[in-house]
Each structure stands twice: as C-alpha cells, then as structure tokens.
PDB file of C-alpha atoms in Angstrom:
ATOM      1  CA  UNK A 221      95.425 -30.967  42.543  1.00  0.00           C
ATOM      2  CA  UNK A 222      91.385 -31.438  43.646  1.00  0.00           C
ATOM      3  CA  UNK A 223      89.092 -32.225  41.128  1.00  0.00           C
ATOM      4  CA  UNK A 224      87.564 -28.680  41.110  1.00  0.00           C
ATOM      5  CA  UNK A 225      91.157 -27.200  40.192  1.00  0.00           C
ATOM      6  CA  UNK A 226      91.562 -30.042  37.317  1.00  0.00           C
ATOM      7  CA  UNK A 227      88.185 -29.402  35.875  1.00  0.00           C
ATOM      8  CA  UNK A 228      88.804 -25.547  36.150  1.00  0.00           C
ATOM      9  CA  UNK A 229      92.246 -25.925  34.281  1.00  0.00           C
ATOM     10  CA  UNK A 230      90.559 -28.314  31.651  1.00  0.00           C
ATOM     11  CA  UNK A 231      87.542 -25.740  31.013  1.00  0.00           C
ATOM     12  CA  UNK A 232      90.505 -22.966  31.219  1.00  0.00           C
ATOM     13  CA  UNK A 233      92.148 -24.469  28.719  1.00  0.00           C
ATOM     14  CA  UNK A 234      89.791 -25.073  26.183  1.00  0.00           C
ATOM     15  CA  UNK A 235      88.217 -20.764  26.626  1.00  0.00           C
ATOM     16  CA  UNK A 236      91.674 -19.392  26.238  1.00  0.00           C
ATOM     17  CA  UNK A 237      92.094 -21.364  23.068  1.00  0.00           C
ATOM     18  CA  UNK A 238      88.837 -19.670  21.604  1.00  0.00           C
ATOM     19  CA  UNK A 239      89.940 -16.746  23.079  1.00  0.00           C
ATOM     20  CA  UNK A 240      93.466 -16.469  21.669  1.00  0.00           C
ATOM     21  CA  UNK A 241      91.460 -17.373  18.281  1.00  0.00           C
ATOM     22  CA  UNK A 242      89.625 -14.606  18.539  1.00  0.00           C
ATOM     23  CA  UNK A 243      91.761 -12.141  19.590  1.00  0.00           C
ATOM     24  CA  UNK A 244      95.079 -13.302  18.078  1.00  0.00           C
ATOM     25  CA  UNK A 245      96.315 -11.166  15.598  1.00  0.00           C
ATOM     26  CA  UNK A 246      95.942 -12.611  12.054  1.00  0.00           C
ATOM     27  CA  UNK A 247      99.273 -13.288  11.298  1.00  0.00           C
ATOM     28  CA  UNK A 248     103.028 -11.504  11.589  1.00  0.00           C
ATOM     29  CA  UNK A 249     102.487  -9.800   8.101  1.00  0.00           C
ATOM     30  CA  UNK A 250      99.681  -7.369   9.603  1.00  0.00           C
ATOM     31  CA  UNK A 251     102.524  -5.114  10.520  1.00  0.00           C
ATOM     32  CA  UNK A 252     103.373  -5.082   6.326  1.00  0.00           C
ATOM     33  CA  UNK A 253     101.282  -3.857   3.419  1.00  0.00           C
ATOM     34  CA  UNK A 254      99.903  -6.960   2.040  1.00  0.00           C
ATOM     35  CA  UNK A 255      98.017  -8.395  -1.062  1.00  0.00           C
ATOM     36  CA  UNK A 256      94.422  -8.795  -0.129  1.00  0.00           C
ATOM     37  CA  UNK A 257      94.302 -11.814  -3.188  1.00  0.00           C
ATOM     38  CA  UNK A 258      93.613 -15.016  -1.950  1.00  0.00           C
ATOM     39  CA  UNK A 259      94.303 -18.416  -2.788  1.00  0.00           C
ATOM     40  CA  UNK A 260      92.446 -20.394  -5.697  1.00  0.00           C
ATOM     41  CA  UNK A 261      90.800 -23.595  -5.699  1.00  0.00           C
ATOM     42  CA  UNK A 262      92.024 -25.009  -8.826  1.00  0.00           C
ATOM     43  CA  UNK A 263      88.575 -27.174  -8.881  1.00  0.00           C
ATOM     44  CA  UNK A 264      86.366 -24.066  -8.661  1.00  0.00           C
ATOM     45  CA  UNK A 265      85.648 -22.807 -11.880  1.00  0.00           C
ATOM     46  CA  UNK A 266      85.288 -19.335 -10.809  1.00  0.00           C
ATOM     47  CA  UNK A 267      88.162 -19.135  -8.410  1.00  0.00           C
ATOM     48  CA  UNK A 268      90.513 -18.362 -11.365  1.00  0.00           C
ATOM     49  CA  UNK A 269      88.037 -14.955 -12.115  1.00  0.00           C
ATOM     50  CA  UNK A 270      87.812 -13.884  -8.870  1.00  0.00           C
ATOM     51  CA  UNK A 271      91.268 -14.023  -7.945  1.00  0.00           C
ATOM     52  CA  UNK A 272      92.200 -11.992 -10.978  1.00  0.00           C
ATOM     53  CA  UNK A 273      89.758  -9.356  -9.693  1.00  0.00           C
ATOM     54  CA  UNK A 274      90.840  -9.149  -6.425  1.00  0.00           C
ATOM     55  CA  UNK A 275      94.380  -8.735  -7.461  1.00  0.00           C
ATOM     56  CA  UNK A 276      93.573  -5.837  -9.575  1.00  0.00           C
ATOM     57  CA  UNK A 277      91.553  -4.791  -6.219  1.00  0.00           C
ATOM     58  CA  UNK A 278      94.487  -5.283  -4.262  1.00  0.00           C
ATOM     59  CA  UNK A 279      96.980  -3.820  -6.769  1.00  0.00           C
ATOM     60  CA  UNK A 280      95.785  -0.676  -6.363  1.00  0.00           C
ATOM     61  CA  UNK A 281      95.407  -0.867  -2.693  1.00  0.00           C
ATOM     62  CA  UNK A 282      98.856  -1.723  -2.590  1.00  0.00           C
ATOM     63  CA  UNK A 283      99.859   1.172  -4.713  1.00  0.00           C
ATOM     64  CA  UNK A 284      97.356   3.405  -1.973  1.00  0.00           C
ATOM     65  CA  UNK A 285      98.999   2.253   0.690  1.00  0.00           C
ATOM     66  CA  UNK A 286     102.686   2.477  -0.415  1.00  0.00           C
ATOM     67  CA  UNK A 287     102.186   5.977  -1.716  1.00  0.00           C
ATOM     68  CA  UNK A 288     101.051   7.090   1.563  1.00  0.00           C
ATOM     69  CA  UNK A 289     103.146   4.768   4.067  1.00  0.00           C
ATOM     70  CA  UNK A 290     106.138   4.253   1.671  1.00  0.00           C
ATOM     71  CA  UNK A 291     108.476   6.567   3.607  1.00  0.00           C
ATOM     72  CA  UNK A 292     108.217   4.250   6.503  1.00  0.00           C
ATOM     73  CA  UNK A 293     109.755   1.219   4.697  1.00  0.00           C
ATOM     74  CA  UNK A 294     112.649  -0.119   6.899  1.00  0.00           C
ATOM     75  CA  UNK A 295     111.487   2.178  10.378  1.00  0.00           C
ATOM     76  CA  UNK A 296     111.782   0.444  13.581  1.00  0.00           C
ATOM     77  CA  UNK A 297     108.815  -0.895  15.219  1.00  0.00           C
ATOM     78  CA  UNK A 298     108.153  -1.794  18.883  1.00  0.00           C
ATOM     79  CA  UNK A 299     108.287  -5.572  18.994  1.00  0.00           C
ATOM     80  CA  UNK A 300     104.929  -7.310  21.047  1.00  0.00           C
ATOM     81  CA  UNK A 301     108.169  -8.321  23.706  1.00  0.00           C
ATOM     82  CA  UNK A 302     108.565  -4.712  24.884  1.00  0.00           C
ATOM     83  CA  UNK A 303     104.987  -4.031  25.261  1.00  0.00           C
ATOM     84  CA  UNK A 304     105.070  -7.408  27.618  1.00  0.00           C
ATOM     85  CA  UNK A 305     108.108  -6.322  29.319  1.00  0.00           C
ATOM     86  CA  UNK A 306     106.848  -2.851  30.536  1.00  0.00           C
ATOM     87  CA  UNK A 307     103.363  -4.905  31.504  1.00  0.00           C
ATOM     88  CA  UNK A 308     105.361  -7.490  33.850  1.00  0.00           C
ATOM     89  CA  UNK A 309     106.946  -4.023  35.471  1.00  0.00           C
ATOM     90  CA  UNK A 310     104.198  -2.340  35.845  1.00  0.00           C
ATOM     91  CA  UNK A 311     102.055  -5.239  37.588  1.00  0.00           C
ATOM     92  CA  UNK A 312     104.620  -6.780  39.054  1.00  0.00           C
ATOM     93  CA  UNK A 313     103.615 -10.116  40.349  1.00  0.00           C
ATOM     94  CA  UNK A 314     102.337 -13.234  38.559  1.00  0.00           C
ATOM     95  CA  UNK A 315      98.551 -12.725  36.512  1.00  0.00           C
ATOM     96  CA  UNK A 316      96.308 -15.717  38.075  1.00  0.00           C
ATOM     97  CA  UNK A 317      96.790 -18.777  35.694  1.00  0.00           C
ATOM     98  CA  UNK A 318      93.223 -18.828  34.252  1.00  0.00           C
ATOM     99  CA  UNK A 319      93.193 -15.067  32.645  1.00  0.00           C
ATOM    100  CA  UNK A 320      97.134 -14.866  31.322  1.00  0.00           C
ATOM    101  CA  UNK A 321      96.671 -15.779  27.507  1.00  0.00           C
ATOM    102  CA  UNK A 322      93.612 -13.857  27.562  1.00  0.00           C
ATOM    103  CA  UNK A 323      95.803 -10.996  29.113  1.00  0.00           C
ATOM    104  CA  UNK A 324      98.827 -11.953  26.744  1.00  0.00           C
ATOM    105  CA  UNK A 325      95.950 -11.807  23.542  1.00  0.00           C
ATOM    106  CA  UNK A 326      94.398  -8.603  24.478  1.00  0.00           C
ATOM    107  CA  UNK A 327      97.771  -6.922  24.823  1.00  0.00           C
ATOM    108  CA  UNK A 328      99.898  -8.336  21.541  1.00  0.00           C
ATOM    109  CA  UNK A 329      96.484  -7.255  19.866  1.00  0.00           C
ATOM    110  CA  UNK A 330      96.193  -3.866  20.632  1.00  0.00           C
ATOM    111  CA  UNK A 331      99.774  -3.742  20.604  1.00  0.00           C
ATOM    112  CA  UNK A 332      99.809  -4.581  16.929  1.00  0.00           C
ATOM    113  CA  UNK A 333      97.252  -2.093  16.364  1.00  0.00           C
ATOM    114  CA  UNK A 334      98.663   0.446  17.770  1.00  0.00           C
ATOM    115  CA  UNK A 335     102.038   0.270  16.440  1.00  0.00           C
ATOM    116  CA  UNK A 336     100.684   0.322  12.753  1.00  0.00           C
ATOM    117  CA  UNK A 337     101.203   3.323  10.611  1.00  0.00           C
ATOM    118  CA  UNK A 338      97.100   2.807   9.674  1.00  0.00           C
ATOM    119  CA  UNK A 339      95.595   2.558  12.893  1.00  0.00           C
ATOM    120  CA  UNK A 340      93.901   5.917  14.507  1.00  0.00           C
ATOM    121  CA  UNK A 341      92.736   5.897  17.673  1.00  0.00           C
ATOM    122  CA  UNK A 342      89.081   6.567  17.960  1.00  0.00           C
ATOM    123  CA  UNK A 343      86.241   6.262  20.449  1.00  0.00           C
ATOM    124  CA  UNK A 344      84.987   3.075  19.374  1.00  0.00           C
ATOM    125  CA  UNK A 345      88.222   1.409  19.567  1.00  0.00           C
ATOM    126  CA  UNK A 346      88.402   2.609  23.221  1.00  0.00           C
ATOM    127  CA  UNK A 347      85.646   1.307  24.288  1.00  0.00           C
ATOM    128  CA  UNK A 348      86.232  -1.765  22.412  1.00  0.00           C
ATOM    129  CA  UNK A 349      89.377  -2.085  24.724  1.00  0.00           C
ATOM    130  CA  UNK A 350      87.730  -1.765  28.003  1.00  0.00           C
ATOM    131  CA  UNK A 351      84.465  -3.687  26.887  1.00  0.00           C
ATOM    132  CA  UNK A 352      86.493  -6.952  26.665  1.00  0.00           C
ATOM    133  CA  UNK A 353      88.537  -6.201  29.504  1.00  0.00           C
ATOM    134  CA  UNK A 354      85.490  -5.379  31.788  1.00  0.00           C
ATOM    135  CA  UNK A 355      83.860  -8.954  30.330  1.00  0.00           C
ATOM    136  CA  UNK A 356      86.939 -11.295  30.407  1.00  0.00           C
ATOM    137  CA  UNK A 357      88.038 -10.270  33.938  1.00  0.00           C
ATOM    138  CA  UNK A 358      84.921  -9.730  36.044  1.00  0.00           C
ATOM    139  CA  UNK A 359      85.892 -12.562  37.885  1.00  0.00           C
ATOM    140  CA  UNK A 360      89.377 -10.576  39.955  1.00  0.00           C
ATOM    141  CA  UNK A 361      89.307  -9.170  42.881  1.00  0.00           C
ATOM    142  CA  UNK A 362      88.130  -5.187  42.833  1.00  0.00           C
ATOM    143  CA  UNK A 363      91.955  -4.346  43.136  1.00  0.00           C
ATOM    144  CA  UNK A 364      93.062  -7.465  41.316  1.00  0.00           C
ATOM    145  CA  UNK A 365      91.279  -5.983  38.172  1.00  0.00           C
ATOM    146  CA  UNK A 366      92.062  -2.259  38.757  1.00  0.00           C
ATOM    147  CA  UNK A 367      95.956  -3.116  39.010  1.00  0.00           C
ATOM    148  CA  UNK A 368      95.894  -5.032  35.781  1.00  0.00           C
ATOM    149  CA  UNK A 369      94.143  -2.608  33.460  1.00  0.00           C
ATOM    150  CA  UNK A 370      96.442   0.160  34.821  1.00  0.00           C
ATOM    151  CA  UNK A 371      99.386  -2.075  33.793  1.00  0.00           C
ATOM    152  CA  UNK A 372      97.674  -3.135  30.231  1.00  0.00           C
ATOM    153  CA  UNK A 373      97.111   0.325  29.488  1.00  0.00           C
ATOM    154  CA  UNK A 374     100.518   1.483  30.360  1.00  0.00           C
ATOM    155  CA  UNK A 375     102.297  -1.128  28.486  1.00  0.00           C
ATOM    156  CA  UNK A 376     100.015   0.230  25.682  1.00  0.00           C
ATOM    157  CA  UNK A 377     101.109   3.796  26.126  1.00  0.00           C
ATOM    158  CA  UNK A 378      97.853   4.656  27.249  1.00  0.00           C
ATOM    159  CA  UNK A 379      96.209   6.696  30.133  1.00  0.00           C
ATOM    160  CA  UNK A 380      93.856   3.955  31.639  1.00  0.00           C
ATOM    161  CA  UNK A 381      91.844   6.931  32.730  1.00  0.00           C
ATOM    162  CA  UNK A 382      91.310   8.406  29.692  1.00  0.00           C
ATOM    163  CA  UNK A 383      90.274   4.855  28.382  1.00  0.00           C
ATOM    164  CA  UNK A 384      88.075   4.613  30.793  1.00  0.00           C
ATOM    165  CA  UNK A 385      86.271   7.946  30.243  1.00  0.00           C
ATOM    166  CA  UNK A 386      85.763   7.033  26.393  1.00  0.00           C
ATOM    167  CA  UNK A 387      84.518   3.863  27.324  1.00  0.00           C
ATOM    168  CA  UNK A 388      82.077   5.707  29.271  1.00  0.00           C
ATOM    169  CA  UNK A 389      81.081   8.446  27.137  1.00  0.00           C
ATOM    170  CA  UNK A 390      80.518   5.567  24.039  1.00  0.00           C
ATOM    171  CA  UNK A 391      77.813   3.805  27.091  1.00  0.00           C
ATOM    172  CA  UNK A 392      76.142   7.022  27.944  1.00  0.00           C
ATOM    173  CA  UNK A 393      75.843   8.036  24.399  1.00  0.00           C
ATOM    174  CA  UNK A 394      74.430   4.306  23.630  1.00  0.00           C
ATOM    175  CA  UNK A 395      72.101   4.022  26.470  1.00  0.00           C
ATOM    176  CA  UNK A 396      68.178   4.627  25.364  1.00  0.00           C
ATOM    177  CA  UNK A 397      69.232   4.038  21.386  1.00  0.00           C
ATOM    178  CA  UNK A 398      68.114   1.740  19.007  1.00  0.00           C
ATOM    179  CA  UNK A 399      69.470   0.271  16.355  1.00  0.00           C
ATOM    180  CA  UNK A 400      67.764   3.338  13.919  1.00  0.00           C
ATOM    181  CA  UNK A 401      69.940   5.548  15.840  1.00  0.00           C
ATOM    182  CA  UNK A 402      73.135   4.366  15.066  1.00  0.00           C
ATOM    183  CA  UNK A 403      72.759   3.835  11.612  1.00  0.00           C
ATOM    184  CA  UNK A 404      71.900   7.225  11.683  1.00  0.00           C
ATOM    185  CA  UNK A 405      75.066   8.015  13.354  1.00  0.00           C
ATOM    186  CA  UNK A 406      77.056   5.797  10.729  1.00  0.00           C
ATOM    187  CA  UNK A 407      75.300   7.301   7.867  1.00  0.00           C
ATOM    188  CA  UNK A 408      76.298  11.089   9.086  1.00  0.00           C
ATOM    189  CA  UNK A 409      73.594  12.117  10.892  1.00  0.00           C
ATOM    190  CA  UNK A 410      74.821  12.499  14.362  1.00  0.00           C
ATOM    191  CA  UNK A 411      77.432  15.411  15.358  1.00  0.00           C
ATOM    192  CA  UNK A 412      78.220  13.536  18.450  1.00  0.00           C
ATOM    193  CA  UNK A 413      82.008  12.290  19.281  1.00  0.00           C
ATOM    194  CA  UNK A 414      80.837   9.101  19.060  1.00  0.00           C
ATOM    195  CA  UNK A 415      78.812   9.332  15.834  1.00  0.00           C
ATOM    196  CA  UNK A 416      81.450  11.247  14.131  1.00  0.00           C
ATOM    197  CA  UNK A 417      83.598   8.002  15.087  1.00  0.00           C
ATOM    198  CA  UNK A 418      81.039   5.630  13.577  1.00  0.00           C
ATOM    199  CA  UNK A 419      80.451   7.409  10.294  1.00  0.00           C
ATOM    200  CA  UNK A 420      84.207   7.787  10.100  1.00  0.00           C
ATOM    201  CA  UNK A 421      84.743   4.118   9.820  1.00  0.00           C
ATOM    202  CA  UNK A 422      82.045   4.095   6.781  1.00  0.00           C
ATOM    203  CA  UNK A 423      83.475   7.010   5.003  1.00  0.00           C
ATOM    204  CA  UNK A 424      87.275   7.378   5.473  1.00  0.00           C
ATOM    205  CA  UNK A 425      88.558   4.897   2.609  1.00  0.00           C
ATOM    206  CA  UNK A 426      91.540   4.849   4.488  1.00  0.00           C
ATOM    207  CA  UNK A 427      89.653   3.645   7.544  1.00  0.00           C
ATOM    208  CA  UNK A 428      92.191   0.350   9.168  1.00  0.00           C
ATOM    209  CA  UNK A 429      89.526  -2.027  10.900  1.00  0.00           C
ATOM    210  CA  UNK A 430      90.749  -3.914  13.870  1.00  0.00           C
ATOM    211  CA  UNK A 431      89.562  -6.632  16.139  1.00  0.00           C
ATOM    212  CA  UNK A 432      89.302  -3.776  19.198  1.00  0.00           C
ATOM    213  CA  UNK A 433      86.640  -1.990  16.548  1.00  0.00           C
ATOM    214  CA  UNK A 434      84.771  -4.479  16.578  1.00  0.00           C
ATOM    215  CA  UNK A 435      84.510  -5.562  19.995  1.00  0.00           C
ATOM    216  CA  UNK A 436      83.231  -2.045  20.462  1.00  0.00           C
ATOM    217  CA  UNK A 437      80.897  -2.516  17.895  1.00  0.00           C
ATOM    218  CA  UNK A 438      79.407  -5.819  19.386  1.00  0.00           C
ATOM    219  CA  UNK A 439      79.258  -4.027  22.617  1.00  0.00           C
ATOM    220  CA  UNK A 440      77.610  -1.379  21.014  1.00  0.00           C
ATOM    221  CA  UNK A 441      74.851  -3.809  19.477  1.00  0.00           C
ATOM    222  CA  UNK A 442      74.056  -5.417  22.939  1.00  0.00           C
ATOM    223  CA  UNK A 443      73.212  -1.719  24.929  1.00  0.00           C
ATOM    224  CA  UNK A 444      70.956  -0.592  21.742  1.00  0.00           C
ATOM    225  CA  UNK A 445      68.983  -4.369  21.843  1.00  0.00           C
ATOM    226  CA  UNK A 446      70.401  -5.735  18.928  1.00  0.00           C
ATOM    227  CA  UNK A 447      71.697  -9.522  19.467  1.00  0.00           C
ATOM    228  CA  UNK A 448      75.336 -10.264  18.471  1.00  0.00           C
ATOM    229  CA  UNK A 449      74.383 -12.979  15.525  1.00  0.00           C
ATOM    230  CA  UNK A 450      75.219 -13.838  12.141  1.00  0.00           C
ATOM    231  CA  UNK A 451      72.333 -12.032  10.693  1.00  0.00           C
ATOM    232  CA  UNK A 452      72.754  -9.264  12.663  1.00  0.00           C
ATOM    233  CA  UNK A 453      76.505  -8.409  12.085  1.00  0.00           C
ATOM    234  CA  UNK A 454      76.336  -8.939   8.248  1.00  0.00           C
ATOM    235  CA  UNK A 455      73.473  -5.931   8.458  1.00  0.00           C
ATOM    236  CA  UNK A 456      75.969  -4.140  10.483  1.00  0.00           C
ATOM    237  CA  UNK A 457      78.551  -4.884   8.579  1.00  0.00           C
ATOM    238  CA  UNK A 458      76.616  -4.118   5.240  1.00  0.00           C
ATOM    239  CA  UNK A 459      75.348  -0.731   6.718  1.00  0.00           C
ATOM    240  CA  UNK A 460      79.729   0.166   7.284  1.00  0.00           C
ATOM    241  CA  UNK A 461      80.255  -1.137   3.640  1.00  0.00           C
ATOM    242  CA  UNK A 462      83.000  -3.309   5.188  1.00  0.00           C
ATOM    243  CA  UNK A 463      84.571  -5.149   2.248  1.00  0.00           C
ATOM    244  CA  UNK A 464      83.818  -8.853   1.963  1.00  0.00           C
ATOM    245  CA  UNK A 465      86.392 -11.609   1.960  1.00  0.00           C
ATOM    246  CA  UNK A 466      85.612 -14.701  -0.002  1.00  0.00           C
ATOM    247  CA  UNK A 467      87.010 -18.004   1.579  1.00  0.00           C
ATOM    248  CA  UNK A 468      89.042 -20.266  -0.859  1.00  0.00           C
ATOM    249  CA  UNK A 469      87.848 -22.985   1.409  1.00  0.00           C
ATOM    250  CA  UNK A 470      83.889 -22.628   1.972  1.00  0.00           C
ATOM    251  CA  UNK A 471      83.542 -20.164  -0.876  1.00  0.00           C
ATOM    252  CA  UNK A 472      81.406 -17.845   1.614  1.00  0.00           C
ATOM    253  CA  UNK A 473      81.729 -14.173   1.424  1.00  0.00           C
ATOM    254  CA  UNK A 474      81.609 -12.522   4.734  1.00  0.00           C
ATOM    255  CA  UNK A 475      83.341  -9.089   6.238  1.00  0.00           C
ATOM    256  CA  UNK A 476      85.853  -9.311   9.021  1.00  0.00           C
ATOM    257  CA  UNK A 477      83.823  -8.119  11.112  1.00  0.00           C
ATOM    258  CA  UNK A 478      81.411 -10.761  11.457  1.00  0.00           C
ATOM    259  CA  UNK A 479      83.893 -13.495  11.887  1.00  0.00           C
ATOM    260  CA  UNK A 480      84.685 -11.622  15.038  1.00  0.00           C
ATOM    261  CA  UNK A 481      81.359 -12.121  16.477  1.00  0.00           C
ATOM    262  CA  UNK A 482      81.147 -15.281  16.043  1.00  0.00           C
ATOM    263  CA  UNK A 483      84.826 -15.788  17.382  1.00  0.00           C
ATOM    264  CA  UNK A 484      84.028 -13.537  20.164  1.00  0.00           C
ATOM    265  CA  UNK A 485      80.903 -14.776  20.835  1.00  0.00           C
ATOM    266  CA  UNK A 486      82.423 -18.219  20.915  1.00  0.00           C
ATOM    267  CA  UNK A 487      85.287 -17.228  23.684  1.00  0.00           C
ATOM    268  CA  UNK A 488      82.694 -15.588  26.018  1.00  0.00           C
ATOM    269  CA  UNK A 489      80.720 -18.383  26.323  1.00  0.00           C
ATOM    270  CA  UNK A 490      83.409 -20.471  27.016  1.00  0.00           C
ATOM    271  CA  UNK A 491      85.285 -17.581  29.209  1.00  0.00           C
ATOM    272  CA  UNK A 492      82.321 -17.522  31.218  1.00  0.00           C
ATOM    273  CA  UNK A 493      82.474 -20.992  32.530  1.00  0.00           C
ATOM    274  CA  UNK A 494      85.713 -20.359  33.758  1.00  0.00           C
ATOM    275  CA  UNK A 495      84.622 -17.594  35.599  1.00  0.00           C
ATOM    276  CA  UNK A 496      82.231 -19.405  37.397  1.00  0.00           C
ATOM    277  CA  UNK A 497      84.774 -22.554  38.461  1.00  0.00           C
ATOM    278  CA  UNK A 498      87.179 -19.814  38.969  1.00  0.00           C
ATOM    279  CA  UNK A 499      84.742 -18.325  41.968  1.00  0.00           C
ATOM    280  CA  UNK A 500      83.567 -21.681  42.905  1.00  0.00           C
ATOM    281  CA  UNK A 501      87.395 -22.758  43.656  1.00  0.00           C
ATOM    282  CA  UNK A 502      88.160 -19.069  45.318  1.00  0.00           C
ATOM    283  CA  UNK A 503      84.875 -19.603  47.726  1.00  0.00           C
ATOM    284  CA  UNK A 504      86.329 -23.290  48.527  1.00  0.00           C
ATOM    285  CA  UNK A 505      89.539 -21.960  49.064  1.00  0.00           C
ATOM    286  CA  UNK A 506      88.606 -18.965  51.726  1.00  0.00           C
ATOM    287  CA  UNK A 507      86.365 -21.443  53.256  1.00  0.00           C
ATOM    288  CA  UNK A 508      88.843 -23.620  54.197  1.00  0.00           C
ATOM    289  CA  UNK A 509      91.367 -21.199  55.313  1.00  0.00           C
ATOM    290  CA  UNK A 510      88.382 -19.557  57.740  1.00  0.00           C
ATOM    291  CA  UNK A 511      87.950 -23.066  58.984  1.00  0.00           C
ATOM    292  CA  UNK A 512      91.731 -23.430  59.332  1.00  0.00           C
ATOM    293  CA  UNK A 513      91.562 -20.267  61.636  1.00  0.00           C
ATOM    294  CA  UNK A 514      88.581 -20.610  63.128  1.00  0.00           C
ATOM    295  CA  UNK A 515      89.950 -24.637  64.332  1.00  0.00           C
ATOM    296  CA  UNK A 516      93.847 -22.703  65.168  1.00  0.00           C
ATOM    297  CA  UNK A 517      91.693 -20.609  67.506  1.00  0.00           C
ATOM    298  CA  UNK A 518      90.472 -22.917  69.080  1.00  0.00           C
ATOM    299  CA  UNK A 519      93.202 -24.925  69.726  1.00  0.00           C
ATOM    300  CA  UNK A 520      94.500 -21.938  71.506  1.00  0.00           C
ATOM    301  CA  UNK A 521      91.605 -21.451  73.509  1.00  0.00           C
ATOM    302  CA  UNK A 522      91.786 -24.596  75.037  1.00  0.00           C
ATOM    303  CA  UNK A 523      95.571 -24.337  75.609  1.00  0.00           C
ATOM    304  CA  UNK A 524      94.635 -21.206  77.499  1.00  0.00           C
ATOM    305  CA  UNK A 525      92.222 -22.803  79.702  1.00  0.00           C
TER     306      UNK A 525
END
C-alpha cells in the first residue's frame, strides 16, 4: 500500500466514525415505544425532581403512543438485513472502501425510519435524504453515484426519482428566502408543499423527528444564509418547539435536533478530507495507467519498426 492509500484509509477511518455517530440510529429500542426518563445523578440535587417530572411527561406519552400504536404490538418488522440485502442486488458490485459505512449508516437510518409505525414521509425528510447523499458522495464517478442512489432508494422502497423531484422542489422553494421566511412557513403562514411540511413538524403533537429531518433542515439553513451553529439550531429548534433533553452527564438541555448539527457538522468536515485524498489517489492512479499505455505503445512502435 503507498503512503497516499495509508493516509487516505487513516483519514477514512477516522470520518466514517463521526459519520456513523451521526447518522447511527440511537439505539435498537427506537423501533419500541420507550420512556423518555432519563437517568439520575444521585449527586445532583435536582436530578431526583426532574426525573420525577419527566416520568410523569413520559407516562403519558407512553399511554399516547400505546393507545394509538397498541394494535401493532407483536407485528413483524423488516429487519435493517433485508433492506441491505435488496441494496447488494440492486448495485451489484462492491461500494468503493472509503464511502461503505457511510452508505451502510445512511441506509439502516432511513431504514429504521421508515419502518416505524410514527414516521410520515414528508418533503423535508426527502430532501434531507438526498442532501446528505449529494454531500457525502460527490466524490464517485457521474455513474458511480447515479447507480448507488438508485440502489439506496430501492432498498428503501422508494422511487429515486420521486426523491429526487422533492429534493428539488424543497431547493427551488428555498432559493431567494431568508431566514424570516421560513419561520413564517413554520409558524403557518405559507400554503406551499413545503411550508405545510415545516409547520407540520411544529404543530402535529404526534410529529416523529428523525435524523433525515434534520439533515433537511440544516440544508435548509445553508440555501436561506443561515450558518449551521450552535446558536443557530437552538433558535431553530426553539422556533419548532422541539422538546429539550437534559443530559444526566453535563446537565445541558438541548433538542435533538441540535446535537445533529453539531454531529453532522462534525462528519462533513471530516468526510470532506476524504474526498479530497480520495481524488488525489484516483488522479495518481489514471496517471499511471496513461503512462503504462502510453510506454506499452511505445514499446510496440519500436517493435514495428
């Protein structure tokens, strides 16, 4: 192995790690309903409180949720495996080494979403989907990249087509917006597809937030100006009402959605310098071979002569 190939594998290695953190789903149990009380610090004095209140909280989410989803206790659902098994068939060859966890992360995650009895698919989601596609795998081959999406959208049971035309309806809708316009949108003032989508989010109680969400909604922030940051995904986040989490560990409140950008955030910048030794290694690589020919040819030449 060259040096360039070790390096690339090193730098590989360490962006697929933040990327499977950031796109791995949170743990088996998202496929259950769940308590949404979290452990207590015995050594806090107000962990005690605040655990009792979110269990009251969470009681009567649970109650919610298994009054509406109760009938589905004990139904079969699609394991992650058969969503990777109809992938493999559809591609049919080997993914290139650097992208397959990220490929392997974005698929068990939508998977998981889309196999739960809360998810709906809406616009934002969609373009969520091909927003980190389009970003992680810039570096393939036109036809490379076209082949894979086709295949990660049909192990997802979706028309990559279709994907690809919400994706592109969320853009043109975003394009020439600020930041006033879509909280106008997620406060109800926008009869739009898309804005009906964003003010869903805010007032369907039953609204299930996923990781795909809010990927759309960070690429969403960059076409209207606004910077993927802490500060700015806590307004965001504020603006949704997302529900705050408070960390046993730090004791910091913060919504789901902006761990993701940081997460996310975190992977691209990482995912990016892969890219770039990825390209530098492909360049070496069809240099050499056109040297190769271009010496074979000559070779032949002469034997000619």
């Amino acid at each position: 192995m060259t040096f360039a190939k070790t390096a690339l594998a090193a730098v590989a290695g360490a962006a697929l790690m933040a990327h499977a953190d950031a796109f791995a789903p949170a743990s088996a149990a998202g496929l259950q309903l769940r308590s949404g009380a979290s452990a207590s610090i015995s050594s806090r004095p107000t962990a005690a409180p605040r655990a009792a209140s979110r269990s009251v909280v969470a009681g009567a989410v649970m109650g919610d949720l298994a009054e509406k989803y109760g009938h589905l206790r004990g139904a079969e659902v699609e394991t992650c495996g058969s969503a990777v098994q109809r992938f493999y068939q559809l591609f049919g060859k080997p993914v290139p080494f650097v992208f397959r966890s990220a490929t392997n992360e974005i698929l068990y995650m939508s998977h998981l979403d889309t196999v739960s009895a809360q998810w709906r698919k809406d616009l934002i989601w969609t373009f969520g989907v091909y927003s980190t596609f389009d970003l992680f795998f810039q570096a393939l081959d036109e036809k490379v990249r076209a082949s894979l999406f086709s295949a990660l959208m049909g192990a997802l049971k979706q028309d990559p087509d279709a994907v690809k035309s919400d994706a592109a309806s969320v853009l043109e809708w975003a394009t020439g917006k600020t930041e006033a316009d879509v909280v106008n949108a997620i406060n109800g003032g926008d009869d739009s597809e898309v804005g009906k989508a964003l003010a869903n989010a805010k007032n369907d109680k039953a609204f299930f937030y996923t990781r795909n969400f809010g990927a759309g909604l960070i690429k969403l922030m960059q076409v209207v100006g606004v910077e993927p940051n802490a500060e700015n995904s806590k307004r965001w986040a504020g603006v949704f009402g997302f529900r705050s989490n408070v960390s046993a560990v730090t004791d910091i409140s913060s919504a789901k959605f902006e761990t993701d950008v940081g997460t996310f955030l975190s992977s691209v910048e990482k995912m990016q310098e892969v890219m770039q030794l990825y390209a530098d290694v492909e360049a070496r690589e069809k240099k050499k071979v056109a040297e190769r020919l271009a010496e074979q040819a000559a070779l032949a030449a002469e034997a000619i002569n």
